[in-house]
PDB file of C-alpha atoms in Angstrom:
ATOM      1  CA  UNK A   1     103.084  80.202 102.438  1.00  0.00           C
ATOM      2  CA  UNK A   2     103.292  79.300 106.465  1.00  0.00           C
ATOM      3  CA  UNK A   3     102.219  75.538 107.396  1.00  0.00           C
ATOM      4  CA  UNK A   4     102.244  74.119 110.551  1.00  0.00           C
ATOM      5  CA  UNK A   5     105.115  71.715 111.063  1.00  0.00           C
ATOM      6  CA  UNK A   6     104.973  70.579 114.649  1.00  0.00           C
ATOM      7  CA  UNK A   7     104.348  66.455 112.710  1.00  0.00           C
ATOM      8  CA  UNK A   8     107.477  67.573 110.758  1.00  0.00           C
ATOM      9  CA  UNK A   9     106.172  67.306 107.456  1.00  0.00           C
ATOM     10  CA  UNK A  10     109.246  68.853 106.065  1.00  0.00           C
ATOM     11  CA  UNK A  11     112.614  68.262 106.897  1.00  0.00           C
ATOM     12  CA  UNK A  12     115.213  70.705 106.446  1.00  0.00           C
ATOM     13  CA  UNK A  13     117.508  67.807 105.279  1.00  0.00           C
ATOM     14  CA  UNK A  14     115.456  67.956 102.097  1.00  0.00           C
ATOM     15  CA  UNK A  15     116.927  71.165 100.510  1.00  0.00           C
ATOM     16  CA  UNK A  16     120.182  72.255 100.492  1.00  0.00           C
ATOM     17  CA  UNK A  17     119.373  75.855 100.773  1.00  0.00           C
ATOM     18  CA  UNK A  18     118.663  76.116 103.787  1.00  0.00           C
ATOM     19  CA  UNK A  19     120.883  76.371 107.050  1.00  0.00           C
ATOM     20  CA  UNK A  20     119.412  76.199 110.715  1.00  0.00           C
ATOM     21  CA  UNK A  21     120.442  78.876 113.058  1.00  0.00           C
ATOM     22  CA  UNK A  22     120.203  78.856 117.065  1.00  0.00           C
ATOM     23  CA  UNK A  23     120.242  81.697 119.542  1.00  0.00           C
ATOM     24  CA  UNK A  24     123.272  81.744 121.542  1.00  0.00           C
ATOM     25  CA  UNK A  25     123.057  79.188 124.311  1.00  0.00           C
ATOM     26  CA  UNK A  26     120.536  76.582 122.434  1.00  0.00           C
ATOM     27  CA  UNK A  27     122.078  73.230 123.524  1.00  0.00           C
ATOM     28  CA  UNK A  28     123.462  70.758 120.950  1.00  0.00           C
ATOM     29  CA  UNK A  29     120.915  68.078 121.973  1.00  0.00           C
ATOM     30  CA  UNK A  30     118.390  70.527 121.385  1.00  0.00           C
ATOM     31  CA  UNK A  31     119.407  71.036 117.665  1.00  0.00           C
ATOM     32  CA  UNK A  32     120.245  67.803 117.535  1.00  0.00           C
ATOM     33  CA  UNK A  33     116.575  66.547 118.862  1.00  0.00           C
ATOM     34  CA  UNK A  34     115.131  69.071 116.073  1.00  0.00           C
ATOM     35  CA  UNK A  35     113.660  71.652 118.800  1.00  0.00           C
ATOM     36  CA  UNK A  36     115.200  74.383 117.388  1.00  0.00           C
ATOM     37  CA  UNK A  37     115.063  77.971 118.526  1.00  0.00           C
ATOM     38  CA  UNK A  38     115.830  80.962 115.845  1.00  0.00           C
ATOM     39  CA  UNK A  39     115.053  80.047 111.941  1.00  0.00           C
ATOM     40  CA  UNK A  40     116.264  78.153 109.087  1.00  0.00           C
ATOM     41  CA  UNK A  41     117.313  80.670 106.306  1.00  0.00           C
ATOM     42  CA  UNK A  42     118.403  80.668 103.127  1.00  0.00           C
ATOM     43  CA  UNK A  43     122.664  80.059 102.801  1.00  0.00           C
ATOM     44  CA  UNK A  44     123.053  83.518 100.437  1.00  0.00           C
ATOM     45  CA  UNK A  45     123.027  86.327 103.059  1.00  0.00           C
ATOM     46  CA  UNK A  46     122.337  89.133 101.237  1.00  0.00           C
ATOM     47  CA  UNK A  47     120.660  88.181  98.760  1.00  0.00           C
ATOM     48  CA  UNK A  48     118.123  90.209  96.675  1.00  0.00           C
ATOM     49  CA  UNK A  49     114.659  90.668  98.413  1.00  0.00           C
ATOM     50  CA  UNK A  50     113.422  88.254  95.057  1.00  0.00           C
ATOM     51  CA  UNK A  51     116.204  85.761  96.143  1.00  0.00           C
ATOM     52  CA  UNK A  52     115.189  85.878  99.744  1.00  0.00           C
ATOM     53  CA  UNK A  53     111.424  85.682  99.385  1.00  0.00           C
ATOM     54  CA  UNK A  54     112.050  81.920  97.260  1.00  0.00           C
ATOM     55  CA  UNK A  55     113.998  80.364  99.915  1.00  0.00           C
ATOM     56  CA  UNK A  56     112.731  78.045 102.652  1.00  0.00           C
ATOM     57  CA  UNK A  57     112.230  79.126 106.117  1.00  0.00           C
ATOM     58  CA  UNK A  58     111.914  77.036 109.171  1.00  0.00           C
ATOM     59  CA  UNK A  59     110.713  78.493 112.620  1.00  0.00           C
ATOM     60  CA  UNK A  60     109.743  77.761 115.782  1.00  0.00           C
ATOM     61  CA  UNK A  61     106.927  80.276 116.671  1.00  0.00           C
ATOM     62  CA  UNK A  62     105.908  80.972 119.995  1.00  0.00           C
ATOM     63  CA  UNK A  63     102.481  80.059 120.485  1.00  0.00           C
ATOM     64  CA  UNK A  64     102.534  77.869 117.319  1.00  0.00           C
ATOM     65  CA  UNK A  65     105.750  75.742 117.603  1.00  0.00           C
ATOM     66  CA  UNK A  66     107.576  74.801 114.679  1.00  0.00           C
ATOM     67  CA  UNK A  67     106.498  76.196 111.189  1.00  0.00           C
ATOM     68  CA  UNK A  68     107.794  75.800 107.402  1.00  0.00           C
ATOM     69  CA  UNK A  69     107.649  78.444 105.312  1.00  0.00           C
ATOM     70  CA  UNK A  70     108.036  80.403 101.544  1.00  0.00           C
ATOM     71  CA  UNK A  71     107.625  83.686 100.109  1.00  0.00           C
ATOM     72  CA  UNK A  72     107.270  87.218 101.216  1.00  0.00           C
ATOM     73  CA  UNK A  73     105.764  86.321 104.184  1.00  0.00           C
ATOM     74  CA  UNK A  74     108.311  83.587 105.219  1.00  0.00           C
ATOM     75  CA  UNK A  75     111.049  86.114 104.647  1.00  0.00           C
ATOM     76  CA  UNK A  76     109.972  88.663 106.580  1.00  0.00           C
ATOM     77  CA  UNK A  77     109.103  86.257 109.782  1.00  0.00           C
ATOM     78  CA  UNK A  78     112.891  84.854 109.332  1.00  0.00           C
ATOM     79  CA  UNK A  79     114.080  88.570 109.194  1.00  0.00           C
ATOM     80  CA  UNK A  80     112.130  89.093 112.053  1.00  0.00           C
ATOM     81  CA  UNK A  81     113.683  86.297 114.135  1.00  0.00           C
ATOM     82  CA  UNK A  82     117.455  87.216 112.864  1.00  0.00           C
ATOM     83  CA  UNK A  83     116.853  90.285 113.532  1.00  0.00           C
ATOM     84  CA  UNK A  84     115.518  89.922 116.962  1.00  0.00           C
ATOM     85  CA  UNK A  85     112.528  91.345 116.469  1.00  0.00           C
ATOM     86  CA  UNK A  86     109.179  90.222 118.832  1.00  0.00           C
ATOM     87  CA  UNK A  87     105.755  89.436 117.288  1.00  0.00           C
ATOM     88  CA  UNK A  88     105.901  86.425 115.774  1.00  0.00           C
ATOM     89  CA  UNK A  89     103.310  85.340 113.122  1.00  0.00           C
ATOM     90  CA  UNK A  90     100.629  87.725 114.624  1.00  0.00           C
ATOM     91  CA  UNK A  91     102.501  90.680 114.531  1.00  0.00           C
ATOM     92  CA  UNK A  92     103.972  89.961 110.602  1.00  0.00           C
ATOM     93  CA  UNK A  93     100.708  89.670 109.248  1.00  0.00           C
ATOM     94  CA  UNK A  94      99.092  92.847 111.223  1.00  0.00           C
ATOM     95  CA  UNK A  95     102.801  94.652 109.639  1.00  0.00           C
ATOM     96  CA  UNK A  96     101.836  93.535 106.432  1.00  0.00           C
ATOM     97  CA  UNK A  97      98.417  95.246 106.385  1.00  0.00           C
ATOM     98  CA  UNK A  98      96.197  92.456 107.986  1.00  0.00           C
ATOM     99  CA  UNK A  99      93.345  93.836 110.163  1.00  0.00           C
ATOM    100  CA  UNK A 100      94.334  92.471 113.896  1.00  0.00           C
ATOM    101  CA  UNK A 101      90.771  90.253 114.041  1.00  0.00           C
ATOM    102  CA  UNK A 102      91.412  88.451 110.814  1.00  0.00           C
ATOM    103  CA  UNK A 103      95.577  87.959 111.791  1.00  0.00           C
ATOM    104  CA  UNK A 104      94.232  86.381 115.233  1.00  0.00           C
ATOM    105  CA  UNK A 105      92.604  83.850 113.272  1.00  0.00           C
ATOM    106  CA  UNK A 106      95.219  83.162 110.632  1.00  0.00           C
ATOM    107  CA  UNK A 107      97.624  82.828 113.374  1.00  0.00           C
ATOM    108  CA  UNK A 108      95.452  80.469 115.283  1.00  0.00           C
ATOM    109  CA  UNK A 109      94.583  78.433 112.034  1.00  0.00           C
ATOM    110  CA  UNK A 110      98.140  77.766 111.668  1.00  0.00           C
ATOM    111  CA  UNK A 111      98.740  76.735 115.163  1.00  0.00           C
ATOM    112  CA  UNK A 112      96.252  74.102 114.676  1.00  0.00           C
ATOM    113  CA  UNK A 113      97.700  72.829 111.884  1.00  0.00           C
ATOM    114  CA  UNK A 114      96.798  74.868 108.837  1.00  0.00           C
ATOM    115  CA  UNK A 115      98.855  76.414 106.159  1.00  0.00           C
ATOM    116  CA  UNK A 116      98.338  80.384 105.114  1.00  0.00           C
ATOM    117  CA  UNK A 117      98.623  81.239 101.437  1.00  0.00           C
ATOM    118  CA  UNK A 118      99.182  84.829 101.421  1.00  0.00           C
ATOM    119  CA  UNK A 119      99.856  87.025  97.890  1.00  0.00           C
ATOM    120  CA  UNK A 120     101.295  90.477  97.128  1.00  0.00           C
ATOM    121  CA  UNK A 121      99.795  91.026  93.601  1.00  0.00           C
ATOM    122  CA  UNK A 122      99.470  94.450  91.865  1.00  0.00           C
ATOM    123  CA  UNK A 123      96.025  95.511  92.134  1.00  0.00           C
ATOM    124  CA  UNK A 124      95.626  95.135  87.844  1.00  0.00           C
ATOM    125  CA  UNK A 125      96.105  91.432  88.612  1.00  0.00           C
ATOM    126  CA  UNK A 126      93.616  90.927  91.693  1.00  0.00           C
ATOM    127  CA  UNK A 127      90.672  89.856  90.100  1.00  0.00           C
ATOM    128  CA  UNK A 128      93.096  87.069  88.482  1.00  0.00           C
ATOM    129  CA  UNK A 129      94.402  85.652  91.481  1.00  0.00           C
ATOM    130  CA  UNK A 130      91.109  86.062  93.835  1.00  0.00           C
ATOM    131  CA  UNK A 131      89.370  83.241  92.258  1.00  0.00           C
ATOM    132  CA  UNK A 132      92.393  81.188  92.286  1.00  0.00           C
ATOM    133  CA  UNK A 133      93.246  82.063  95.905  1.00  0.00           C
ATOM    134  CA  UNK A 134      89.682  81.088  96.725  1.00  0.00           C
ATOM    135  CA  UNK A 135      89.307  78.109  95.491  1.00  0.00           C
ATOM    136  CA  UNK A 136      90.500  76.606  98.438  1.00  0.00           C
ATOM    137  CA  UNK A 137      90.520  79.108 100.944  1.00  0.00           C
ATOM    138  CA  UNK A 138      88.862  78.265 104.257  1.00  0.00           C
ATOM    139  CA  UNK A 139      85.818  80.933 104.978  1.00  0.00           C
ATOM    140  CA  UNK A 140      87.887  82.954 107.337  1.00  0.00           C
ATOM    141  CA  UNK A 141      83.813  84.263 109.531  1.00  0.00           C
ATOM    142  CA  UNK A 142      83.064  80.564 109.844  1.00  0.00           C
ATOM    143  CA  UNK A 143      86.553  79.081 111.207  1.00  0.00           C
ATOM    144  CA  UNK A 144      86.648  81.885 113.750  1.00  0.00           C
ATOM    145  CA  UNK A 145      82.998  81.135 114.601  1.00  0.00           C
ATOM    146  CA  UNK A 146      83.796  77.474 114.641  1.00  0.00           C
ATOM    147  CA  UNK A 147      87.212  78.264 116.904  1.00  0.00           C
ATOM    148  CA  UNK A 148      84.657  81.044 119.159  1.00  0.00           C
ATOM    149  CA  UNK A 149      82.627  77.891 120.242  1.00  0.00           C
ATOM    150  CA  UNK A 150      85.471  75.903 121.742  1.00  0.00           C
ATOM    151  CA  UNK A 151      86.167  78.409 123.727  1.00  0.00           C
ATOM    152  CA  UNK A 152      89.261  80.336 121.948  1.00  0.00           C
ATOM    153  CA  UNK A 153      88.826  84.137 121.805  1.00  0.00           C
ATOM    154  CA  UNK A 154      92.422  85.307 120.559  1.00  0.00           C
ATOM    155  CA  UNK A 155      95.500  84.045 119.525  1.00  0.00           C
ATOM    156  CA  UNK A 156      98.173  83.118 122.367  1.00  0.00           C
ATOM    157  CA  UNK A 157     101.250  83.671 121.795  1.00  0.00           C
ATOM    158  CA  UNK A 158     101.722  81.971 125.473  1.00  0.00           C
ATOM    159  CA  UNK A 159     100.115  78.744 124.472  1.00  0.00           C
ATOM    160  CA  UNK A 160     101.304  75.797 124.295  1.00  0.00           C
ATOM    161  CA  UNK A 161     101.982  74.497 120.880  1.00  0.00           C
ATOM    162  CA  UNK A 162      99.859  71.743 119.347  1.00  0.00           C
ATOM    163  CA  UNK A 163     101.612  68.633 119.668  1.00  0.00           C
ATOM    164  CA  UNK A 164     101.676  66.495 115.804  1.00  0.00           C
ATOM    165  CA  UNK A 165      98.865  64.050 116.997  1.00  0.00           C
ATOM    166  CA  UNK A 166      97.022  67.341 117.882  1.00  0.00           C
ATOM    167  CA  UNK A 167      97.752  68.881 114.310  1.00  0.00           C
ATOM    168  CA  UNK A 168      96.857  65.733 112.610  1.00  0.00           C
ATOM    169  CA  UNK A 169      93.831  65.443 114.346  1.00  0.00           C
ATOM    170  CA  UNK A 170      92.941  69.051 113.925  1.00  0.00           C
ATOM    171  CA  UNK A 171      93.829  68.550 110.223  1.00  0.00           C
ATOM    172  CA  UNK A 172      91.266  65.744 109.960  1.00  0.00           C
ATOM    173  CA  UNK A 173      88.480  67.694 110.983  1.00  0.00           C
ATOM    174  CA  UNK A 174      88.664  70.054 108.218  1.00  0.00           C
ATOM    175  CA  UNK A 175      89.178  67.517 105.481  1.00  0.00           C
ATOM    176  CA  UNK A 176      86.950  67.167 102.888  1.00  0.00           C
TER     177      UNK A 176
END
């Protein structure tokens, strides 16, 4: 899971298994203002892949802003980030096997607000979990079609994350 967090939804003080991390040269009043720069990983470095994949990730995104996250997804985007490693969101999901079309709209979804739910199942158990993942899955053609009219075309990594009355507004038109 990777949900928007730019209205700060979630607060890192809520868990204690997380600790934030800053590239060299962020400014105390930066961390201390809660613009962070690098991620919020789990406190047991090295920890098994299972381990890792559970903990809670916090990121700042470029082109999205500041995201919280969980699972296999989360972990790799905060290895990404520790690591050094460019591509953001975008370039995690295409990694992970995402067709670059439908990872432009994920990544754009999020930056408006919305929260991916992404599962690595073994295939036996697909037909399972598809039903359950769809019950509230957002019809990826329409949102795109729906995001196509307003002008978007691709995902920016360059833009300007939504601010939280943007996200909550966002979030409101897509309520049911």
């Amino acid at each position: 899971m990777i949900s928007n967090n730019s209205d700060t939804w979630y607060s890192a003080t809520e868990s204690t298994n997380v600790v934030s991390l800053r590239k060299q040269g962020a400014s105390s009043e930066t961390a201390r203002d809660g613009k962070f720069e690098g991620a919020t990983v789990g406190a047991a470095i090295g920890a098994t892949a299972a381990t890792a994949a559970s903990l809670v990730t916090m990121l700042a995104l470029t082109g999205i802003g500041a995201v919280v996250g969980v699972g296999w997804l989360a972990a790799m985007l905060g290895s990404m980030a520790i690591g050094g490693v460019t591509g953001g969101l975008l370039g995690a999901l295409t990694n992970a096997g995402i067709s670059e079309e439908d990872a432009h709209v994920f990544a754009e979804g999020v930056r408006r607000g919305g929260t991916l739910v992404a599962a690595r199942v073994p295939p036996v158990d697909v037909p399972r979990i598809e039903p359950i993942m769809n019950r509230s899955a957002v019809r990826l053609q329409e949102r795109c079609e729906l995001y196509r009219r307003s002008g978007w075309q691709a995902f920016d990594p360059n833009a300007v994350p939504y601010t939280a009355d943007q996200v909550r507004n966002e979030r409101a038109l897509h309520t049911n």
